Short mmCIF file of C-alpha atoms in Angstrom, two decimals:
data_model
loop_
_atom_site.label_atom_id
_atom_site.label_comp_id
_atom_site.label_asym_id
_atom_site.label_seq_id
_atom_site.Cartn_x
_atom_site.Cartn_y
_atom_site.Cartn_z
CA MET A 19 0.00 0.00 0.00
CA GLY A 20 1.30 3.43 -1.08
CA THR A 21 4.96 4.11 -1.82
CA GLY A 22 6.40 6.70 -4.19
CA SER A 23 6.04 10.46 -4.37
CA LEU A 24 3.75 12.39 -2.07
CA THR A 25 1.61 14.51 -4.37
CA ILE A 26 -0.52 17.38 -3.05
CA THR A 27 -2.90 18.94 -5.57
CA ASN A 28 -4.96 22.10 -4.95
CA LEU A 29 -5.02 21.62 -1.18
CA SER A 30 -7.12 24.22 0.65
CA ILE A 31 -7.43 24.46 4.41
CA GLY A 32 -8.40 27.57 6.37
CA ASP A 33 -6.72 30.58 4.78
CA LEU A 34 -4.36 28.40 2.71
CA LYS A 35 -5.72 28.00 -0.80
CA ASN A 36 -4.87 25.75 -3.73
CA ILE A 37 -1.46 24.49 -2.64
CA SER A 38 0.19 22.01 -4.98
CA LEU A 39 3.44 20.26 -4.18
CA SER A 40 5.19 17.03 -5.07
CA ILE A 41 7.83 15.34 -2.93
CA PRO A 42 9.78 12.48 -4.56
CA PRO A 43 10.93 9.50 -2.41
CA GLY A 44 13.93 10.30 -0.21
CA GLU A 45 13.51 14.08 -0.56
CA ILE A 46 13.13 16.59 2.24
CA VAL A 47 10.92 19.63 1.71
CA CYS A 48 11.47 22.22 4.42
CA ILE A 49 8.72 24.68 5.23
CA SER A 50 9.47 27.86 7.13
CA GLY A 51 7.17 30.64 8.25
CA LYS A 52 6.13 32.68 11.25
CA SER A 53 4.21 31.15 14.15
CA GLY A 54 0.52 31.03 13.29
CA SER A 55 1.13 31.07 9.54
CA GLY A 56 -0.55 27.67 9.19
CA LYS A 57 2.45 25.32 8.88
CA SER A 58 1.18 22.79 11.43
CA ARG A 59 -2.32 22.96 9.99
CA PHE A 60 -0.89 22.18 6.57
CA LEU A 61 0.78 19.05 7.99
CA ARG A 62 -2.45 18.11 9.81
CA ALA A 63 -4.38 18.25 6.53
CA ILE A 64 -1.85 15.96 4.86
CA ALA A 65 -2.15 13.56 7.80
CA ASP A 66 -5.96 13.81 7.28
CA LEU A 67 -6.56 15.13 10.79
CA GLU A 68 -8.54 18.14 9.56
CA ASP A 69 -11.22 18.57 6.96
CA HIS A 70 -9.73 19.99 3.75
CA GLU A 71 -10.26 20.30 0.02
CA GLY A 72 -8.02 19.04 -2.75
CA SER A 73 -6.30 15.76 -3.41
CA ILE A 74 -3.39 14.08 -1.63
CA SER A 75 -1.84 10.83 -2.78
CA LEU A 76 1.16 8.66 -2.12
CA GLY A 77 2.25 6.92 -5.29
CA THR A 78 -0.97 5.56 -6.73
CA THR A 79 -2.84 5.53 -3.39
CA ASN A 80 -5.19 8.45 -2.90
CA GLN A 81 -5.95 9.53 0.67
CA LEU A 82 -9.64 8.78 0.15
CA ASP A 83 -9.01 5.25 -1.18
CA ILE A 84 -8.29 4.01 2.35
CA THR A 85 -9.63 4.75 5.85
CA GLY A 86 -8.26 7.61 7.95
CA HIS A 87 -6.25 5.37 10.25
CA GLN A 88 -4.86 3.30 7.35
CA TRP A 89 -3.65 6.57 5.77
CA ARG A 90 -2.02 7.65 9.03
CA GLN A 91 -0.32 4.28 9.37
CA ILE A 92 1.71 5.17 6.27
CA VAL A 93 1.72 8.98 6.50
CA ARG A 94 3.15 9.73 9.93
CA MET A 95 2.99 13.17 11.52
CA VAL A 96 5.27 13.90 14.48
CA PRO A 97 3.96 16.96 16.37
CA ALA A 98 6.22 19.58 17.94
CA GLU A 99 5.03 18.59 21.43
CA SER A 100 4.54 14.86 21.89
CA GLU A 101 1.90 13.38 24.19
CA TRP A 102 2.32 10.36 26.47
CA TRP A 103 -0.66 8.53 27.95
CA LEU A 104 0.80 5.58 29.87
CA ASP A 105 3.05 5.62 32.94
CA ASP A 106 6.31 4.22 31.56
CA VAL A 107 8.20 5.04 28.37
CA GLU A 108 8.40 1.46 27.07
CA ASP A 109 4.60 1.01 27.24
CA HIS A 110 4.30 3.50 24.36
CA PHE A 111 6.31 1.31 21.98
CA PRO A 112 4.70 -1.70 20.24
CA GLN A 113 8.19 -3.24 20.36
CA PRO A 114 11.20 -1.84 22.25
CA PRO A 115 13.68 0.05 20.02
CA SER A 116 17.13 -1.55 19.83
CA SER A 117 20.11 -0.19 21.79
CA ALA A 118 21.73 0.75 18.47
CA LEU A 119 18.71 2.80 17.42
CA LEU A 120 18.58 4.51 20.83
CA ALA A 121 22.29 5.28 20.57
CA GLU A 122 21.69 7.03 17.22
CA VAL A 123 19.70 9.69 19.10
CA GLN A 124 22.05 9.69 22.10
CA LEU A 125 19.81 7.69 24.43
CA ASN A 126 20.48 4.46 26.28
CA LYS A 127 18.33 1.40 26.93
CA GLU A 128 17.61 2.33 30.58
CA ILE A 129 15.41 5.23 29.51
CA LEU A 130 12.72 2.77 28.40
CA GLN A 131 12.09 1.76 32.01
CA LYS A 132 11.69 5.36 33.19
CA PRO A 133 8.33 6.91 34.07
CA VAL A 134 7.34 9.44 31.40
CA SER A 135 7.13 12.18 34.05
CA TYR A 136 10.93 11.92 34.58
CA LEU A 137 11.79 12.75 30.97
CA SER A 138 13.23 16.08 29.86
CA SER A 139 11.65 17.84 26.88
CA GLY A 140 14.64 16.87 24.74
CA GLU A 141 14.33 13.19 25.71
CA ARG A 142 10.62 13.30 24.94
CA GLN A 143 11.25 14.73 21.52
CA ARG A 144 13.85 12.10 20.62
CA LEU A 145 11.67 9.26 21.96
CA ALA A 146 8.67 10.63 20.02
CA LEU A 147 10.73 10.44 16.82
CA LEU A 148 11.67 6.82 17.55
CA ARG A 149 8.06 6.00 18.46
CA SER A 150 6.88 7.39 15.13
CA LEU A 151 8.73 4.59 13.31
CA TYR A 152 6.12 2.03 14.49
CA PRO A 153 4.40 0.87 12.33
CA GLU A 154 6.93 1.64 9.59
CA PRO A 155 5.89 4.90 7.86
CA LYS A 156 6.12 5.62 4.13
CA VAL A 157 6.00 9.42 4.62
CA LEU A 158 7.16 11.61 7.53
CA LEU A 159 5.60 14.96 8.43
CA LEU A 160 7.96 16.50 10.98
CA ASP A 161 6.87 19.58 12.93
CA GLU A 162 10.06 21.18 14.27
CA PRO A 163 11.58 17.79 15.16
CA THR A 164 14.69 19.20 16.85
CA ALA A 165 13.24 22.34 18.50
CA ASN A 166 13.73 21.10 22.07
CA LEU A 167 17.25 19.71 21.61
CA ASP A 168 20.60 21.16 22.61
CA ASP A 169 23.25 21.71 19.92
CA SER A 170 25.01 18.35 20.22
CA SER A 171 21.82 16.24 20.25
CA ARG A 172 20.35 18.37 17.47
CA GLU A 173 23.25 17.51 15.21
CA SER A 174 23.14 13.78 15.87
CA VAL A 175 19.32 13.58 15.61
CA GLU A 176 19.41 15.59 12.40
CA ASN A 177 22.09 13.34 10.89
CA TRP A 178 20.22 10.20 11.93
CA LEU A 179 16.94 11.51 10.47
CA VAL A 180 18.51 12.52 7.14
CA HIS A 181 20.24 9.14 6.87
CA LEU A 182 16.99 7.30 7.66
CA ILE A 183 15.03 9.38 5.12
CA ARG A 184 17.56 8.76 2.34
CA GLN A 185 17.96 5.08 3.17
CA GLN A 186 14.25 4.30 3.38
CA GLN A 187 13.38 6.65 0.51
CA LEU A 188 10.70 8.51 2.48
CA PRO A 189 9.14 11.70 1.11
CA VAL A 190 9.37 14.20 4.00
CA LEU A 191 7.85 17.55 4.96
CA TRP A 192 9.99 19.19 7.63
CA VAL A 193 8.79 22.36 9.38
CA ALA A 194 11.84 24.33 10.56
CA HIS A 195 12.72 27.80 11.83
CA ASP A 196 16.49 27.43 11.86
CA GLN A 197 17.87 28.72 8.54
CA ALA A 198 21.17 26.87 9.02
CA GLN A 199 19.30 23.60 9.50
CA ILE A 200 17.21 24.26 6.39
CA GLN A 201 20.44 24.82 4.44
CA ARG A 202 21.81 21.51 5.73
CA VAL A 203 18.82 19.21 5.19
CA ALA A 204 16.44 20.66 2.59
CA ASP A 205 16.15 19.47 -0.98
CA GLN A 206 13.43 22.07 -1.51
CA HIS A 207 12.67 25.10 0.66
CA TRP A 208 9.23 26.69 0.75
CA HIS A 209 8.13 29.67 2.84
CA LEU A 210 4.63 30.19 4.15
CA GLU A 211 3.49 33.75 4.72
CA GLN A 212 0.11 35.45 4.50
CA SER A 213 -1.52 32.25 3.27
CA GLN A 214 0.93 31.99 0.37
CA LEU A 215 3.40 29.14 -0.03
CA THR A 216 6.41 30.46 -1.94
CA HIS A 217 9.22 28.35 -3.38
CA ILE A 218 12.53 29.71 -2.04
CA GLY A 219 14.95 27.28 -3.66
CA SER A 220 16.10 23.73 -4.39
CA GLN A 221 19.38 21.95 -3.90
CA MET B 4 -53.12 -5.89 55.80
CA MET B 5 -52.48 -2.90 58.02
CA THR B 6 -54.31 0.33 57.33
CA VAL B 7 -52.01 3.15 56.30
CA ILE B 8 -52.19 6.29 58.42
CA ASP B 9 -53.20 9.22 56.23
CA ILE B 10 -51.19 12.44 56.37
CA ASN B 11 -53.23 15.64 56.17
CA PRO B 12 -51.98 18.89 54.55
CA LEU B 13 -51.48 20.55 57.94
CA GLN B 14 -49.16 17.73 59.02
CA LEU B 15 -47.28 18.01 55.71
CA SER B 16 -46.86 21.74 56.23
CA PHE B 17 -44.97 20.97 59.44
CA ALA B 18 -42.27 19.29 57.28
CA PHE B 19 -42.17 22.39 55.11
CA VAL B 20 -41.72 24.60 58.18
CA LEU B 21 -38.59 22.58 58.99
CA VAL B 22 -37.29 23.29 55.45
CA ILE B 23 -37.91 27.01 56.02
CA ILE B 24 -35.91 26.82 59.27
CA LEU B 25 -33.09 25.09 57.36
CA SER B 26 -33.15 27.76 54.64
CA PHE B 27 -33.03 30.48 57.31
CA CYS B 28 -29.91 28.83 58.79
CA ALA B 29 -28.41 28.50 55.27
CA PHE B 30 -29.06 32.20 54.69
CA ALA B 31 -27.49 33.14 58.04
CA ALA B 32 -24.45 30.99 57.22
CA ARG B 33 -24.22 32.73 53.78
CA LEU B 34 -24.15 29.40 51.94
CA GLY B 35 -25.68 31.00 48.85
CA ILE B 36 -28.19 28.20 48.31
CA THR B 37 -31.24 29.53 50.17
CA LYS B 38 -33.17 30.46 47.04
CA LYS B 39 -32.33 27.19 45.31
CA LEU B 40 -33.32 25.19 48.41
CA LEU B 41 -36.72 26.88 48.71
CA ILE B 42 -37.48 26.68 44.99
CA SER B 43 -36.53 23.00 44.93
CA ALA B 44 -38.73 22.26 47.95
CA ILE B 45 -41.66 24.04 46.31
CA ARG B 46 -41.00 22.20 43.04
CA THR B 47 -41.09 18.87 44.92
CA ILE B 48 -44.46 19.71 46.45
CA VAL B 49 -45.99 20.94 43.18
CA GLN B 50 -44.50 18.26 40.91
CA LEU B 51 -45.37 15.35 43.20
CA SER B 52 -48.89 16.67 43.83
CA LEU B 53 -49.45 16.93 40.09
CA ILE B 54 -48.02 13.49 39.41
CA GLY B 55 -50.29 12.16 42.17
CA LEU B 56 -53.31 13.50 40.27
CA VAL B 57 -51.98 12.14 36.96
CA LEU B 58 -51.35 8.70 38.44
CA GLU B 59 -54.82 8.62 40.04
CA ALA B 60 -56.34 9.35 36.62
CA LEU B 61 -54.04 6.89 34.85
CA PHE B 62 -54.74 4.05 37.30
CA SER B 63 -58.48 4.55 36.85
CA THR B 64 -58.39 4.34 33.03
CA SER B 65 -55.60 1.74 32.44
CA SER B 66 -55.59 2.94 28.80
CA PRO B 67 -52.48 1.72 26.90
CA PHE B 68 -52.47 5.00 24.94
CA TRP B 69 -52.27 7.22 28.03
CA ILE B 70 -49.72 4.92 29.67
CA SER B 71 -47.55 5.21 26.52
CA MET B 72 -47.94 9.00 26.55
CA MET B 73 -46.89 9.10 30.20
CA ALA B 74 -43.87 6.88 29.47
CA LEU B 75 -42.91 9.09 26.50
CA ALA B 76 -43.16 12.26 28.59
CA MET B 77 -40.98 10.69 31.30
CA LEU B 78 -38.41 9.68 28.67
CA LEU B 79 -38.24 13.13 27.05
CA ILE B 80 -37.88 14.90 30.41
CA ALA B 81 -35.11 12.46 31.38
CA GLY B 82 -33.39 13.16 28.03
CA ARG B 83 -33.51 16.89 28.69
CA GLU B 84 -32.11 16.33 32.20
CA VAL B 85 -29.21 14.22 30.85
CA THR B 86 -28.29 17.04 28.45
CA ALA B 87 -28.55 19.71 31.15
CA ARG B 88 -26.26 17.79 33.53
CA GLN B 89 -23.31 17.75 31.10
CA ARG B 90 -20.65 20.45 31.40
CA ARG B 91 -19.89 19.99 27.72
CA ARG B 92 -22.50 18.61 25.37
CA LEU B 93 -22.58 17.51 21.75
CA THR B 94 -23.83 20.11 19.26
CA LYS B 95 -27.05 20.00 17.23
CA GLY B 96 -29.12 18.10 19.80
CA TRP B 97 -26.95 14.99 19.63
CA SER B 98 -26.57 14.78 23.44
CA PHE B 99 -30.35 14.77 23.83
CA ALA B 100 -30.79 12.24 21.00
CA ILE B 101 -28.09 9.88 22.32
CA GLY B 102 -29.24 10.21 25.96
CA THR B 103 -32.87 9.54 25.02
CA THR B 104 -32.06 6.64 22.69
CA SER B 105 -29.81 4.88 25.17
CA MET B 106 -32.33 5.32 28.00
CA PHE B 107 -35.15 4.14 25.75
CA VAL B 108 -33.28 1.01 24.66
CA SER B 109 -32.04 0.04 28.12
CA SER B 110 -34.80 1.20 30.51
CA PHE B 111 -37.77 0.27 28.34
CA THR B 112 -36.38 -3.13 27.36
CA VAL B 113 -35.53 -4.05 30.94
CA ALA B 114 -38.84 -2.67 32.31
CA ILE B 115 -40.89 -4.57 29.70
CA LEU B 116 -38.90 -7.76 30.31
CA THR B 117 -39.42 -7.40 34.07
CA LEU B 118 -43.15 -6.86 33.59
CA THR B 119 -43.74 -9.66 31.09
CA VAL B 120 -41.35 -12.34 32.35
CA ILE B 121 -40.93 -11.76 36.09
CA ILE B 122 -43.82 -9.84 37.70
CA ASN B 123 -46.36 -10.78 35.04
CA PRO B 124 -49.43 -8.65 35.97
CA HIS B 125 -52.60 -8.83 33.80
CA PRO B 126 -52.49 -6.99 31.50
CA TRP B 127 -48.69 -6.65 31.50
CA PHE B 128 -48.88 -2.83 31.20
CA THR B 129 -51.04 -2.45 34.36
CA PRO B 130 -50.09 1.14 35.33
CA GLN B 131 -49.78 0.37 39.05
CA TYR B 132 -46.74 -1.80 38.17
CA ALA B 133 -45.57 -0.35 34.85
CA ILE B 134 -45.29 3.33 35.76
CA PRO B 135 -43.42 3.07 39.09
CA LEU B 136 -41.11 0.42 37.62
CA LEU B 137 -40.34 2.53 34.56
CA GLY B 138 -39.93 5.61 36.74
CA MET B 139 -37.32 3.93 38.91
CA MET B 140 -35.55 2.43 35.88
CA LEU B 141 -35.48 5.77 34.04
CA GLY B 142 -34.41 7.78 37.09
CA ASN B 143 -31.42 5.56 37.77
CA THR B 144 -30.48 5.03 34.13
CA MET B 145 -30.66 8.80 33.69
CA ASN B 146 -28.11 9.24 36.49
CA GLY B 147 -25.79 6.66 34.96
CA VAL B 148 -26.07 8.05 31.43
CA ALA B 149 -25.62 11.67 32.61
CA ILE B 150 -22.50 10.78 34.62
CA CYS B 151 -20.86 8.76 31.86
CA LEU B 152 -21.58 11.25 29.06
CA ASP B 153 -20.32 14.10 31.23
CA ARG B 154 -17.14 12.14 31.97
CA LEU B 155 -16.66 11.12 28.32
CA HIS B 156 -17.03 14.67 26.98
CA GLU B 157 -14.96 16.36 29.67
CA THR B 158 -12.07 13.88 29.50
CA THR B 159 -12.07 13.92 25.70
CA TRP B 160 -11.80 17.71 25.83
CA GLN B 161 -8.95 17.61 28.35
CA GLN B 162 -7.08 14.85 26.53
CA ARG B 163 -7.71 15.98 22.96
CA ARG B 164 -3.98 16.30 22.25
CA VAL B 165 -3.32 12.77 23.48
CA ILE B 166 -6.12 11.41 21.28
CA GLU B 167 -4.78 13.28 18.26
CA ASN B 168 -1.23 12.11 18.92
CA ARG B 169 -2.51 8.54 18.98
CA LEU B 170 -4.36 9.11 15.71
CA MET B 171 -1.10 10.45 14.21
CA LEU B 172 0.55 7.17 15.19
CA GLY B 173 -2.02 5.30 13.11
CA HIS B 174 -4.24 4.10 15.96
CA PRO B 175 -7.90 3.49 15.00
CA TRP B 176 -10.34 6.00 16.55
CA ASN B 177 -11.81 3.49 19.00
CA GLU B 178 -8.35 2.60 20.28
CA ALA B 179 -7.34 6.26 20.58
CA ILE B 180 -10.35 6.96 22.84
CA GLY B 181 -10.56 3.45 24.33
CA LYS B 182 -9.38 4.19 27.87
CA ILE B 183 -11.52 7.32 28.14
CA ARG B 184 -14.54 5.30 27.02
CA ARG B 185 -13.92 2.55 29.56
CA ASP B 186 -13.45 5.07 32.39
CA ALA B 187 -16.69 6.82 31.40
CA VAL B 188 -18.75 3.61 31.39
CA ARG B 189 -17.23 2.61 34.74
CA ALA B 190 -18.16 6.00 36.25
CA GLY B 191 -21.74 5.58 35.00
CA MET B 192 -22.11 2.10 36.48
CA ILE B 193 -20.52 2.74 39.87
CA PRO B 194 -23.54 4.41 41.60
CA ALA B 195 -25.77 1.39 40.88
CA ILE B 196 -23.05 -1.05 41.96
CA ASN B 197 -22.41 0.91 45.18
CA ALA B 198 -26.13 1.03 45.91
CA MET B 199 -26.31 -2.78 45.64
CA ALA B 200 -23.28 -3.20 47.91
CA ALA B 201 -24.73 -0.90 50.60
CA ALA B 202 -28.37 -2.08 50.36
CA GLY B 203 -29.77 -3.27 53.64
CA VAL B 204 -26.49 -2.73 55.47
CA VAL B 205 -25.91 1.00 55.21
CA SER B 206 -29.20 2.11 53.68
CA LEU B 207 -32.78 0.87 53.53
CA PRO B 208 -33.83 1.46 49.92
CA GLY B 209 -36.70 3.89 49.34
CA MET B 210 -39.10 1.60 47.52
CA MET B 211 -38.87 -1.15 50.11
CA THR B 212 -39.32 1.37 52.93
CA GLY B 213 -42.33 2.83 51.12
CA GLN B 214 -43.94 -0.57 50.64
CA ILE B 215 -43.42 -1.45 54.30
CA LEU B 216 -44.93 1.91 55.34
CA ALA B 217 -47.87 1.12 53.06
CA GLY B 218 -48.45 -2.16 54.87
CA THR B 219 -46.69 -4.74 52.67
CA SER B 220 -44.92 -7.49 54.58
CA PRO B 221 -41.15 -6.90 54.81
CA ALA B 222 -40.49 -10.29 53.15
CA LEU B 223 -42.47 -9.32 50.02
CA ALA B 224 -41.08 -5.76 50.01
CA VAL B 225 -37.56 -7.19 50.11
CA LYS B 226 -38.25 -9.43 47.09
CA TYR B 227 -39.44 -6.44 45.07
CA GLN B 228 -36.47 -4.39 46.20
CA ILE B 229 -33.99 -7.09 45.15
CA LEU B 230 -35.69 -7.31 41.76
CA ILE B 231 -35.66 -3.53 41.29
CA MET B 232 -32.02 -3.11 42.33
CA LEU B 233 -30.84 -5.84 39.97
CA MET B 234 -32.87 -4.43 37.10
CA ILE B 235 -31.70 -0.86 37.83
CA THR B 236 -28.09 -2.05 37.62
CA VAL B 237 -28.79 -3.84 34.35
CA GLY B 238 -30.62 -0.80 32.92
CA SER B 239 -28.05 1.80 33.94
CA GLY B 240 -25.19 -0.50 32.90
CA PHE B 241 -26.52 -1.05 29.38
CA GLY B 242 -27.64 2.60 29.19
CA SER B 243 -24.10 3.74 30.03
CA MET B 244 -22.55 1.39 27.49
CA ILE B 245 -24.92 2.36 24.67
CA SER B 246 -24.63 6.10 25.32
CA VAL B 247 -20.81 6.05 25.48
CA LEU B 248 -20.63 3.93 22.33
CA LEU B 249 -22.87 6.34 20.39
CA ALA B 250 -21.40 9.58 21.78
CA SER B 251 -17.79 8.50 21.27
CA ARG B 252 -18.52 7.65 17.62
CA ARG B 253 -20.04 11.10 17.18
CA LEU B 254 -16.76 12.64 18.44
CA PHE B 255 -15.06 11.33 15.28
CA ASP B 256 -16.06 11.77 11.65
CA GLN B 257 -16.07 9.36 8.70
CA ARG B 258 -12.31 9.86 8.26
CA GLU B 259 -11.75 9.01 11.97
CA ARG B 260 -10.69 12.58 12.76
CA LEU B 261 -11.33 13.86 16.29
CA ARG B 262 -14.12 16.45 15.98
CA ILE B 263 -13.65 18.45 19.16
CA ASP B 264 -15.69 21.22 17.50
CA ARG B 265 -18.74 19.00 18.07
CA LEU B 266 -18.44 19.65 21.82
CA VAL B 267 -19.71 22.92 23.29
CA LEU B 268 -19.89 24.26 26.82
CA ASN B 269 -23.37 23.92 28.26
CA ASP B 270 -25.04 27.18 29.25
CA PRO B 271 -24.56 27.70 33.00
CA ASP B 272 -27.71 27.46 35.12
#
C-alpha cells in the first residue's frame, strides 16, 4: 500500500488556498514561516486530521481510497510537542527500540524503564521520533523535530533523520525555523506567509 | 393488611416549616443556596402533587395510549435532564438524541422484560406496576447516562492532544479513545453497583421502605427491592454502554478525525 512520491494537488485548508506540491521518495521539503502562519495545519491536513479540500496521494494511493487510520499508518505526523498517555516510556512502543537505534539519538536502553514524568523535553522529543517509526511509515511529516534539543543532540538527531530518510526513501515535509538547519537538510525550501506558499529554492 | 395512616396537609406543612428553618440557617451561614433550596422544595411539592393526580387518573383508566404517553413524557424529560447535567455537550441536539435513545433502549427493554417475564401482571402494562417500575428504571439510568456522558465529553476535551497524537501514530479512533470510554462507562455504572453493595447494610432502599410503610410485609417488600435493584443495575449498565458507544462515535467523523468542534460548553444554570 502506497509508496512513491507524495503529491498534493490544490489543497485548501483555512486561509491556505490551492497548494500544490510534489515530494519524490527520499527528498526533504522544508517549510518555514512565522508562528501562526498555518504550517502545522498544513501538515495536519496531509495527515488527514482536519477537513480539507483538494487531493493528496502517495504513489498511486489516494488519501480517500483508504480509511483515515490506514492513511495515518503510512503517512506519519510527528507533532512539535509529543503526548504520552501511559506511565512508563516502554509502554508506548509496540516493540522496544534496539540499543543501536537509541544510541543514534544519544539515548540508552535504561530510559525505556523510566516513568514518562521523569523525561526532559529533549528526551521526549527524541523518543517521540523513535516511536513514530512504528508501524513503519512511508512518509514523515515533521513539525520542528529538533526544536527542544541542545546543539550536540540536534546535530546527531538531524544526521540520523537525514540518513533514515535517504535510506528508506521517504518523502518528507519538515517544518523548521532554523535557517542553518534548512540549508543543511532541505532538498526544496518553501516559505509560508500570509496564506501563500512560496518556493525559495532547491538543492 | 395494616391500614395506612393518612397524612393531612397541615401535618405536611410541618415538614415544610422545617425546610424554612433550614433555609433560614443557610441564609445566616451565607451558603448561597437559600433560594435554590426553597425553589426545589416548592417544586417537589408541586410536581409530586401533580403526578399524584396524573397517576390517580391513569390508574383509573388503564388505557395503553395514556400509559404510553406518560412513558414518553418521562423519557423526554429524562433526556432533557441528561443534556442539562453535562458540562460539555454535543452540538445539534446529539446529546439529547443519544441520551434519550440509550435510555429508551435500556430502561424500556428491561422494564418490559421485568413486567412480562418476572412480575407478570394482567395486562402486562397495568399502570400500578408499569409506571413506578419505569420511573425507577429511568431515574437511575438517567443518572448513569448523565455521569458517563459528562465524563466522556470532559475527559475527551482535556485529553484531545493525546487522542490526536494517537491518531497520528495510526491508531484506529476506537483505540485512541478506548481508555476514556472505559473510564466513562465505569463511572456511570458505579452508583448502581455501590447502591447494591450498601443495600440493607448501610441504607434501607426507598421503595422497600415505602412498601413497608404502606403495609406490605417486609419479606415481600424485600423481594421487590432485590428485583428492582438488579434491574436498575442492568438498565443503567446497558444505558451507560450504549450512550458512550454512540457519543464516542459522534466525536469522530467518517475519516476518523477527532471532531472536538462538536463539543460545546453547556449554558450555566
